[in-house]
């Protein structure tokens, strides 16, 4: 509970959106739009009244999309390439021509790694997130900036455990003929019978294992 409160407090008092995975953290220069989608999966089959189960409806993993923007002239670009900034760069406002390209490559690398990410938005904190799709376009007016739409999906992480079941003795079973485990009796071959005596011998042999 305390961990959740700490995470929520960090979300409320932090104005920075971010996408984090492993050692990589991506912070947008501009947040254009955030869309959140929570869906309840509902069965189309008839539901029995008073049933003790609730599999007629289940919570789907959250989905959301982020529309972020970056610019080669932003403060983040200046900080990331400060050692290479010249006086001409300051005058033209083009601090780092490779900044947007680096951000885009980082997003692609994070997606290709299939690593579960943590995403901070203005509404909520998401964990166990995968970047489902990344979309961007470049036009004449956006040559030194980048607008990206990232569609994300959360995964439902569960834990499993193993257990060992001991062999059940036939003497402890109420009906061994019905509940006994399958036993390999070998290959059975058909035998041609020419008279009634042969039929009787075959039946008796099957019963007594002869």
Coordinates of N, CA and C in Angstrom, one line a residue:
X1 N 0.8 -1.2 0.0 CA 0.0 0.0 0.0 C 0.9 1.3 0.0
X2 N 1.9 1.3 0.8 CA 2.8 2.4 0.9 C 3.5 2.7 -0.4
X3 N 3.9 1.6 -1.1 CA 4.5 1.7 -2.4 C 3.6 2.3 -3.4
X4 N 2.3 2.0 -3.4 CA 1.3 2.6 -4.3 C 1.2 4.0 -4.0
X5 N 1.1 4.4 -2.8 CA 0.9 5.8 -2.4 C 2.2 6.6 -2.8
X6 N 3.3 6.0 -2.7 CA 4.6 6.7 -3.1 C 4.6 6.9 -4.6
X7 N 4.1 5.9 -5.4 CA 4.1 6.0 -6.8 C 3.1 7.1 -7.3
X8 N 1.9 7.2 -6.6 CA 0.9 8.1 -7.0 C 1.4 9.6 -6.6
X9 N 2.1 9.7 -5.5 CA 2.6 11.0 -5.1 C 3.6 11.5 -6.1
X10 N 4.5 10.5 -6.5 CA 5.5 10.9 -7.6 C 4.8 11.3 -8.9
X11 N 3.7 10.7 -9.2 CA 3.0 11.0 -10.4 C 2.3 12.4 -10.3
X12 N 1.7 12.7 -9.2 CA 1.0 13.9 -9.0 C 2.0 15.1 -9.0
X13 N 3.1 15.0 -8.3 CA 4.0 16.1 -8.2 C 5.1 16.2 -9.2
X14 N 5.0 15.3 -10.2 CA 6.0 15.3 -11.3 C 5.2 15.7 -12.6
X15 N 5.8 16.7 -13.3 CA 5.2 17.2 -14.5 C 5.7 16.5 -15.8
X16 N 6.7 15.7 -15.5 CA 7.4 15.0 -16.7 C 6.8 13.7 -17.0
X17 N 6.3 13.6 -18.3 CA 5.9 12.3 -18.8 C 7.2 11.6 -19.1
X18 N 7.1 10.3 -19.1 CA 8.3 9.5 -19.4 C 8.0 8.1 -19.8
X19 N 8.9 7.5 -20.6 CA 8.8 6.1 -21.0 C 10.1 5.5 -20.5
X20 N 10.1 4.5 -19.6 CA 11.3 3.9 -19.0 C 11.4 2.4 -19.2
X21 N 12.5 2.0 -19.6 CA 12.7 0.5 -19.8 C 14.2 0.2 -19.6
X22 N 14.5 -0.6 -18.6 CA 15.9 -0.9 -18.3 C 16.7 0.4 -18.0
X23 N 17.8 0.6 -18.7 CA 18.6 1.8 -18.5 C 18.2 3.0 -19.4
X24 N 17.1 2.8 -20.2 CA 16.6 3.9 -21.1 C 15.4 4.6 -20.5
X25 N 15.5 5.9 -20.6 CA 14.4 6.8 -20.2 C 14.2 7.8 -21.2
X26 N 13.0 8.0 -21.7 CA 12.6 8.9 -22.8 C 11.6 9.9 -22.2
X27 N 12.0 11.2 -22.3 CA 11.1 12.3 -21.8 C 10.8 13.2 -23.0
X28 N 9.5 13.4 -23.3 CA 9.1 14.2 -24.4 C 9.3 15.7 -24.2
X29 N 9.6 16.4 -25.2 CA 9.6 17.9 -25.2 C 8.2 18.5 -25.1
X30 N 7.3 17.8 -25.7 CA 5.9 18.3 -25.8 C 4.9 17.1 -25.8
X31 N 3.9 17.3 -25.0 CA 2.8 16.3 -24.9 C 1.6 16.9 -25.7
X32 N 1.3 16.3 -26.8 CA 0.2 16.7 -27.6 C -1.2 16.1 -27.1
X33 N -1.2 14.8 -27.0 CA -2.4 14.1 -26.6 C -2.1 12.8 -25.9
X34 N -2.9 12.4 -25.0 CA -2.8 11.1 -24.3 C -4.2 10.5 -24.3
X35 N -4.3 9.3 -24.9 CA -5.6 8.6 -24.9 C -5.5 7.3 -24.1
X36 N -6.5 7.1 -23.2 CA -6.5 5.9 -22.4 C -7.8 5.1 -22.7
X37 N -7.6 3.8 -22.7 CA -8.7 2.9 -23.1 C -8.7 1.7 -22.1
X38 N -9.8 1.6 -21.3 CA -10.0 0.4 -20.4 C -11.2 -0.3 -20.9
X39 N -11.1 -1.6 -21.2 CA -12.2 -2.4 -21.8 C -12.5 -3.6 -20.9
X40 N -13.8 -3.9 -20.8 CA -14.3 -5.0 -20.1 C -14.7 -6.1 -21.1
X41 N -14.1 -7.2 -21.1 CA -14.5 -8.3 -22.0 C -15.8 -9.0 -21.5
X42 N -16.8 -9.0 -22.4 CA -18.1 -9.5 -21.9 C -18.5 -10.7 -22.9
X43 N -18.9 -11.8 -22.4 CA -19.2 -13.0 -23.2 C -20.5 -12.7 -23.9
X44 N -20.7 -13.4 -25.1 CA -21.9 -13.4 -25.8 C -22.8 -14.6 -25.5
X45 N -22.3 -15.5 -24.7 CA -23.1 -16.7 -24.4 C -24.1 -16.4 -23.3
X46 N -25.1 -17.2 -23.2 CA -26.1 -17.0 -22.1 C -25.4 -17.2 -20.7
X47 N -25.8 -16.4 -19.7 CA -25.2 -16.5 -18.4 C -26.2 -17.0 -17.4
X48 N -25.8 -18.0 -16.7 CA -26.7 -18.6 -15.7 C -26.9 -17.7 -14.5
X49 N -28.2 -17.5 -14.1 CA -28.5 -16.7 -12.9 C -28.0 -17.4 -11.7
X50 N -27.3 -16.6 -10.8 CA -26.9 -17.2 -9.5 C -25.6 -18.0 -9.6
X51 N -25.0 -18.0 -10.8 CA -23.7 -18.8 -10.9 C -22.7 -18.3 -10.0
X52 N -21.8 -19.2 -9.4 CA -20.8 -18.9 -8.5 C -19.5 -18.4 -9.2
X53 N -19.5 -18.4 -10.5 CA -18.4 -17.9 -11.2 C -18.6 -16.6 -11.9
X54 N -17.5 -15.9 -12.3 CA -17.7 -14.6 -12.9 C -16.9 -14.5 -14.2
X55 N -16.8 -15.6 -14.9 CA -16.1 -15.5 -16.2 C -16.9 -15.0 -17.3
X56 N -18.1 -14.5 -17.0 CA -18.9 -13.8 -18.1 C -18.4 -12.5 -18.4
X57 N -17.5 -11.9 -17.6 CA -16.9 -10.6 -17.8 C -15.6 -10.6 -17.2
X58 N -14.6 -10.0 -17.9 CA -13.2 -10.0 -17.4 C -12.5 -8.7 -17.9
X59 N -11.6 -8.2 -17.1 CA -10.9 -6.9 -17.4 C -9.8 -7.2 -18.4
X60 N -9.9 -6.4 -19.5 CA -8.9 -6.5 -20.5 C -7.7 -5.7 -20.1
X61 N -6.5 -6.0 -20.6 CA -5.3 -5.2 -20.3 C -5.5 -3.7 -20.8
X62 N -5.1 -2.7 -20.0 CA -5.3 -1.3 -20.5 C -4.5 -1.1 -21.8
X63 N -5.1 -0.2 -22.6 CA -4.4 0.2 -23.8 C -4.4 1.8 -23.8
X64 N -3.3 2.4 -24.3 CA -3.3 3.8 -24.4 C -2.3 4.2 -25.5
X65 N -2.5 5.5 -25.9 CA -1.7 6.0 -27.0 C -1.1 7.3 -26.5
X66 N 0.1 7.6 -26.9 CA 0.8 8.9 -26.6 C 1.2 9.6 -27.8
X67 N 0.9 10.9 -27.9 CA 1.3 11.7 -29.0 C 2.3 12.7 -28.4
X68 N 3.6 12.5 -28.6 CA 4.7 13.3 -28.1 C 5.4 14.0 -29.2
X69 N 6.1 15.1 -28.8 CA 6.9 15.8 -29.8 C 8.2 16.2 -29.3
X70 N 9.2 16.2 -30.2 CA 10.6 16.6 -29.9 C 11.1 17.6 -30.9
X71 N 12.0 18.4 -30.5 CA 12.6 19.4 -31.4 C 14.1 19.5 -31.2
X72 N 14.8 19.6 -32.3 CA 16.3 19.8 -32.2 C 16.6 21.1 -31.5
X73 N 15.7 22.0 -31.4 CA 15.9 23.3 -30.8 C 15.5 23.4 -29.3
X74 N 15.1 22.3 -28.7 CA 14.5 22.3 -27.4 C 15.7 22.3 -26.3
X75 N 15.3 22.6 -25.1 CA 16.2 22.6 -24.0 C 16.8 21.2 -23.8
X76 N 16.0 20.2 -24.0 CA 16.6 18.8 -23.9 C 17.6 18.5 -24.9
X77 N 17.4 19.1 -26.1 CA 18.4 18.9 -27.2 C 19.7 19.6 -26.8
X78 N 19.5 20.8 -26.2 CA 20.7 21.6 -25.8 C 21.5 20.9 -24.8
X79 N 20.8 20.3 -23.8 CA 21.5 19.6 -22.7 C 22.2 18.3 -23.2
X80 N 21.5 17.6 -24.1 CA 22.1 16.4 -24.6 C 23.3 16.6 -25.5
X81 N 23.4 17.8 -26.1 CA 24.6 18.0 -27.0 C 25.3 19.3 -26.7
X82 N 25.3 19.6 -25.4 CA 25.8 20.9 -24.9 C 27.3 21.0 -25.3
X83 N 28.0 19.9 -25.2 CA 29.5 20.0 -25.5 C 29.8 20.4 -26.9
X84 N 28.8 20.1 -27.8 CA 29.1 20.4 -29.2 C 28.4 21.6 -29.8
X85 N 27.7 22.4 -28.9 CA 27.0 23.6 -29.3 C 28.0 24.7 -29.6
X86 N 27.8 25.4 -30.7 CA 28.6 26.5 -31.1 C 27.8 27.8 -31.1
X87 N 28.5 28.9 -31.3 CA 27.8 30.2 -31.3 C 26.8 30.2 -32.5
X88 N 27.1 29.7 -33.6 CA 26.2 29.7 -34.7 C 25.0 28.8 -34.4
X89 N 25.2 27.7 -33.7 CA 24.0 26.9 -33.3 C 23.0 27.7 -32.4
X90 N 23.6 28.5 -31.5 CA 22.7 29.3 -30.7 C 22.0 30.4 -31.4
X91 N 22.6 30.9 -32.5 CA 22.0 32.0 -33.3 C 20.9 31.4 -34.2
X92 N 21.1 30.2 -34.7 CA 20.1 29.6 -35.6 C 19.1 28.8 -34.9
X93 N 19.4 28.5 -33.6 CA 18.4 27.7 -32.8 C 18.4 26.2 -33.1
X94 N 19.4 25.8 -33.9 CA 19.5 24.4 -34.2 C 20.6 23.8 -33.4
X95 N 20.3 23.4 -32.1 CA 21.3 23.0 -31.2 C 21.9 21.6 -31.5
X96 N 21.0 20.7 -31.9 CA 21.5 19.3 -32.2 C 20.7 18.7 -33.3
X97 N 21.3 18.6 -34.4 CA 20.5 18.0 -35.6 C 20.2 16.6 -35.4
X98 N 21.0 15.9 -34.6 CA 20.8 14.4 -34.4 C 19.9 14.1 -33.2
X99 N 19.4 15.1 -32.5 CA 18.6 14.8 -31.3 C 17.4 14.0 -31.6
X100 N 16.5 14.5 -32.5 CA 15.3 13.8 -32.8 C 15.5 12.4 -33.4
X101 N 16.6 12.3 -34.2 CA 16.9 11.0 -34.7 C 17.3 10.0 -33.6
X102 N 18.1 10.5 -32.6 CA 18.5 9.7 -31.5 C 17.3 9.3 -30.6
X103 N 16.3 10.2 -30.4 CA 15.1 9.8 -29.7 C 14.3 8.7 -30.4
X104 N 14.2 8.9 -31.7 CA 13.5 7.9 -32.5 C 14.1 6.6 -32.5
X105 N 15.4 6.5 -32.6 CA 16.2 5.3 -32.5 C 16.1 4.6 -31.2
X106 N 16.0 5.4 -30.1 CA 15.8 4.9 -28.8 C 14.5 4.2 -28.6
X107 N 13.4 4.9 -29.2 CA 12.1 4.3 -29.1 C 12.0 3.0 -29.8
X108 N 12.6 2.9 -31.0 CA 12.6 1.7 -31.8 C 13.4 0.6 -31.1
X109 N 14.5 1.0 -30.5 CA 15.3 0.0 -29.7 C 14.6 -0.6 -28.5
X110 N 13.8 0.3 -27.9 CA 13.0 -0.1 -26.7 C 11.9 -1.1 -27.2
X111 N 11.3 -0.8 -28.3 CA 10.3 -1.7 -28.8 C 10.8 -3.0 -29.2
X112 N 12.0 -3.0 -30.0 CA 12.5 -4.3 -30.4 C 13.1 -5.1 -29.3
X113 N 13.4 -4.5 -28.2 CA 14.0 -5.3 -27.1 C 12.9 -6.1 -26.4
X114 N 11.6 -5.7 -26.6 CA 10.4 -6.4 -26.0 C 10.5 -6.3 -24.5
X115 N 11.2 -5.4 -24.0 CA 11.3 -5.2 -22.6 C 10.1 -4.5 -22.0
X116 N 9.6 -5.0 -20.8 CA 8.5 -4.3 -20.2 C 8.9 -3.0 -19.7
X117 N 8.1 -2.0 -20.0 CA 8.4 -0.6 -19.6 C 7.5 0.0 -18.6
X118 N 7.9 1.1 -18.0 CA 7.0 1.8 -17.1 C 6.8 3.2 -17.8
X119 N 5.5 3.6 -17.8 CA 5.1 4.8 -18.5 C 4.4 5.7 -17.6
X120 N 4.8 6.9 -17.5 CA 4.2 8.0 -16.6 C 3.4 8.9 -17.5
X121 N 2.1 9.0 -17.3 CA 1.3 9.9 -18.1 C 0.7 11.0 -17.1
X122 N -0.1 11.9 -17.7 CA -0.7 12.9 -16.8 C -1.9 12.3 -16.0
X123 N -2.4 11.2 -16.3 CA -3.5 10.6 -15.6 C -3.2 9.4 -14.7
X124 N -2.2 8.6 -15.1 CA -1.9 7.4 -14.3 C -0.5 6.9 -14.6
X125 N -0.1 6.0 -13.8 CA 1.2 5.3 -14.0 C 0.9 3.9 -14.5
X126 N 1.6 3.5 -15.6 CA 1.4 2.2 -16.2 C 2.7 1.4 -15.9
X127 N 2.5 0.1 -15.6 CA 3.6 -0.8 -15.5 C 3.4 -2.0 -16.4
X128 N 4.5 -2.7 -16.7 CA 4.5 -3.9 -17.6 C 3.9 -3.5 -18.9
X129 N 4.5 -2.5 -19.6 CA 4.0 -2.0 -20.8 C 4.9 -2.4 -22.0
X130 N 4.3 -2.7 -23.1 CA 5.0 -2.9 -24.4 C 4.6 -1.9 -25.4
X131 N 5.6 -1.4 -26.2 CA 5.3 -0.5 -27.2 C 4.8 -1.2 -28.5
X132 N 3.5 -1.2 -28.6 CA 2.9 -2.0 -29.7 C 3.2 -1.4 -31.1
X133 N 3.1 -0.1 -31.2 CA 3.4 0.5 -32.5 C 3.9 1.9 -32.3
X134 N 4.8 2.3 -33.2 CA 5.4 3.7 -33.2 C 5.2 4.3 -34.6
X135 N 4.5 5.4 -34.6 CA 4.2 6.1 -35.9 C 4.8 7.5 -35.9
X136 N 5.4 7.9 -37.0 CA 5.9 9.3 -37.2 C 5.9 9.6 -38.7
X137 N 6.0 10.9 -39.0 CA 6.1 11.3 -40.4 C 6.9 12.6 -40.4
X138 N 7.6 12.8 -41.5 CA 8.4 14.0 -41.7 C 8.0 14.8 -42.9
X139 N 7.8 16.1 -42.7 CA 7.4 17.0 -43.8 C 8.4 18.1 -43.8
X140 N 8.1 19.0 -44.8 CA 9.1 20.1 -45.0 C 9.1 21.0 -43.7
X141 N 7.9 21.2 -43.1 CA 7.8 22.1 -41.9 C 8.3 21.4 -40.7
X142 N 8.6 20.1 -40.7 CA 9.0 19.4 -39.5 C 10.3 18.7 -39.6
X143 N 11.2 19.3 -40.5 CA 12.5 18.7 -40.7 C 13.4 18.7 -39.5
X144 N 13.2 19.6 -38.6 CA 14.0 19.7 -37.4 C 13.2 19.4 -36.1
X145 N 12.1 18.7 -36.3 CA 11.3 18.3 -35.2 C 10.7 16.9 -35.5
X146 N 10.0 16.4 -34.5 CA 9.5 15.1 -34.7 C 8.2 14.9 -33.8
X147 N 7.2 14.4 -34.4 CA 5.9 14.1 -33.7 C 5.7 12.6 -33.9
X148 N 5.5 12.0 -32.7 CA 5.4 10.5 -32.7 C 4.2 10.1 -32.0
X149 N 3.5 9.1 -32.5 CA 2.3 8.5 -31.8 C 2.8 7.1 -31.4
X150 N 2.8 6.8 -30.1 CA 3.2 5.5 -29.6 C 1.9 4.8 -29.0
X151 N 1.6 3.7 -29.6 CA 0.4 2.9 -29.0 C 1.0 1.8 -28.1
X152 N 0.5 1.8 -26.9 CA 1.0 1.0 -25.8 C -0.1 0.0 -25.3
X153 N 0.4 -1.1 -24.8 CA -0.5 -2.1 -24.2 C 0.2 -2.7 -22.9
X154 N -0.6 -2.7 -21.9 CA -0.1 -3.3 -20.6 C -0.4 -4.8 -20.6
X155 N 0.5 -5.5 -20.0 CA 0.4 -7.0 -19.9 C -0.1 -7.3 -18.5
X156 N -0.9 -8.4 -18.4 CA -1.3 -8.9 -17.1 C -0.3 -10.0 -16.6
X157 N 0.5 -9.6 -15.7 CA 1.6 -10.5 -15.2 C 1.0 -11.3 -14.0
X158 N 1.1 -12.7 -14.1 CA 0.7 -13.5 -13.0 C 1.8 -14.5 -12.6
X159 N 1.7 -15.0 -11.4 CA 2.7 -16.0 -10.9 C 2.1 -17.4 -10.9
X160 N 2.9 -18.4 -11.2 CA 2.5 -19.7 -11.2 C 3.3 -20.6 -10.2
X161 N 2.8 -21.7 -9.8 CA 3.5 -22.6 -8.9 C 3.3 -24.0 -9.3
X162 N 4.2 -24.9 -8.9 CA 4.1 -26.3 -9.2 C 3.8 -27.1 -8.0
X163 N 3.1 -28.2 -8.2 CA 2.8 -29.1 -7.1 C 3.0 -30.6 -7.5
X164 N 3.3 -31.4 -6.6 CA 3.6 -32.8 -6.9 C 2.4 -33.7 -6.3
X165 N 1.8 -34.5 -7.2 CA 0.7 -35.4 -6.8 C 1.3 -36.8 -6.7
X166 N 1.1 -37.4 -5.5 CA 1.6 -38.7 -5.3 C 0.8 -39.7 -6.0
X167 N 1.4 -40.9 -6.3 CA 0.6 -42.0 -7.0 C -0.5 -42.5 -6.0
X168 N -1.6 -42.7 -6.6 CA -2.8 -43.2 -5.9 C -2.8 -44.7 -6.0
X169 N -2.8 -45.4 -4.8 CA -2.9 -46.9 -4.8 C -4.3 -47.3 -5.1
X170 N -4.4 -48.4 -5.9 CA -5.7 -49.0 -6.3 C -6.5 -49.3 -5.1
X171 N -5.9 -49.8 -4.0 CA -6.6 -50.2 -2.8 C -7.3 -49.1 -2.1
X172 N -6.8 -47.8 -2.4 CA -7.4 -46.7 -1.8 C -8.5 -46.0 -2.6
X173 N -8.8 -46.6 -3.7 CA -9.8 -46.1 -4.6 C -11.1 -46.8 -4.5
X174 N -12.2 -46.0 -4.5 CA -13.5 -46.6 -4.3 C -13.9 -47.5 -5.5
X175 N -13.5 -47.0 -6.7 CA -13.9 -47.7 -7.9 C -12.6 -47.8 -8.9
X176 N -11.7 -48.7 -8.6 CA -10.5 -48.7 -9.4 C -10.7 -48.9 -10.9
X177 N -11.8 -49.6 -11.3 CA -12.1 -49.8 -12.7 C -12.3 -48.5 -13.4
X178 N -12.8 -47.5 -12.7 CA -13.2 -46.2 -13.3 C -12.1 -45.1 -13.1
X179 N -11.4 -45.2 -12.0 CA -10.5 -44.2 -11.6 C -9.0 -44.5 -11.6
X180 N -8.7 -45.8 -11.9 CA -7.3 -46.2 -12.0 C -6.6 -45.6 -13.2
X181 N -5.3 -45.3 -13.1 CA -4.6 -44.8 -14.2 C -4.5 -45.7 -15.4
X182 N -4.2 -45.2 -16.6 CA -4.1 -46.0 -17.8 C -2.8 -46.8 -17.7
X183 N -3.0 -48.1 -18.0 CA -1.8 -49.1 -17.9 C -1.6 -49.6 -19.3
X184 N -0.3 -49.6 -19.8 CA 0.0 -50.1 -21.1 C 0.0 -51.6 -21.0
X185 N -0.9 -52.3 -21.8 CA -1.0 -53.7 -21.8 C -0.4 -54.3 -23.0
X186 N 0.4 -53.5 -23.8 CA 1.0 -54.1 -24.9 C 0.1 -54.1 -26.2
X187 N 0.7 -54.7 -27.2 CA 0.0 -54.7 -28.5 C -0.9 -56.0 -28.6
X188 N -2.2 -55.8 -29.0 CA -3.1 -56.9 -29.1 C -3.3 -57.2 -30.6
X189 N -3.2 -58.5 -30.9 CA -3.4 -59.0 -32.3 C -4.7 -59.8 -32.4
X190 N -5.4 -59.7 -33.5 CA -6.6 -60.5 -33.7 C -6.3 -61.9 -34.1
X191 N -7.1 -62.9 -33.6 CA -6.9 -64.3 -33.9 C -8.1 -64.9 -34.5
X192 N -7.9 -65.5 -35.6 CA -9.1 -66.1 -36.3 C -9.6 -67.3 -35.5
X193 N -10.9 -67.4 -35.4 CA -11.6 -68.5 -34.6 C -12.5 -69.3 -35.6
X194 N -12.3 -70.6 -35.6 CA -13.1 -71.4 -36.6 C -14.2 -72.2 -35.9
X195 N -14.2 -72.3 -34.6 CA -15.3 -73.1 -34.0 C -15.6 -72.5 -32.6
X196 N -16.7 -72.9 -32.0 CA -17.2 -72.4 -30.8 C -16.2 -72.7 -29.6
X197 N -15.6 -73.9 -29.7 CA -14.6 -74.2 -28.7 C -13.5 -73.2 -28.7
X198 N -13.0 -72.8 -29.9 CA -12.0 -71.8 -29.9 C -12.4 -70.5 -29.4
X199 N -13.7 -70.1 -29.6 CA -14.2 -68.8 -29.0 C -14.2 -68.9 -27.5
X200 N -14.6 -70.0 -26.9 CA -14.6 -70.1 -25.5 C -13.2 -70.1 -24.9
X201 N -12.3 -70.8 -25.6 CA -10.9 -70.7 -25.1 C -10.3 -69.3 -25.2
X202 N -10.7 -68.6 -26.2 CA -10.2 -67.2 -26.3 C -10.7 -66.3 -25.2
X203 N -12.0 -66.5 -24.9 CA -12.6 -65.7 -23.9 C -12.0 -66.0 -22.5
X204 N -11.8 -67.3 -22.2 CA -11.2 -67.7 -20.9 C -9.8 -67.2 -20.8
X205 N -9.1 -67.3 -22.0 CA -7.7 -66.8 -22.0 C -7.6 -65.3 -21.7
X206 N -8.6 -64.5 -22.2 CA -8.6 -63.1 -22.0 C -8.9 -62.7 -20.5
X207 N -9.8 -63.6 -19.9 CA -10.2 -63.3 -18.5 C -9.1 -63.6 -17.6
X208 N -8.4 -64.8 -17.8 CA -7.4 -65.2 -16.8 C -6.0 -64.9 -17.2
X209 N -5.9 -64.1 -18.3 CA -4.5 -63.7 -18.8 C -3.7 -64.7 -19.3
X210 N -4.3 -65.8 -19.9 CA -3.5 -66.9 -20.5 C -3.2 -66.6 -21.9

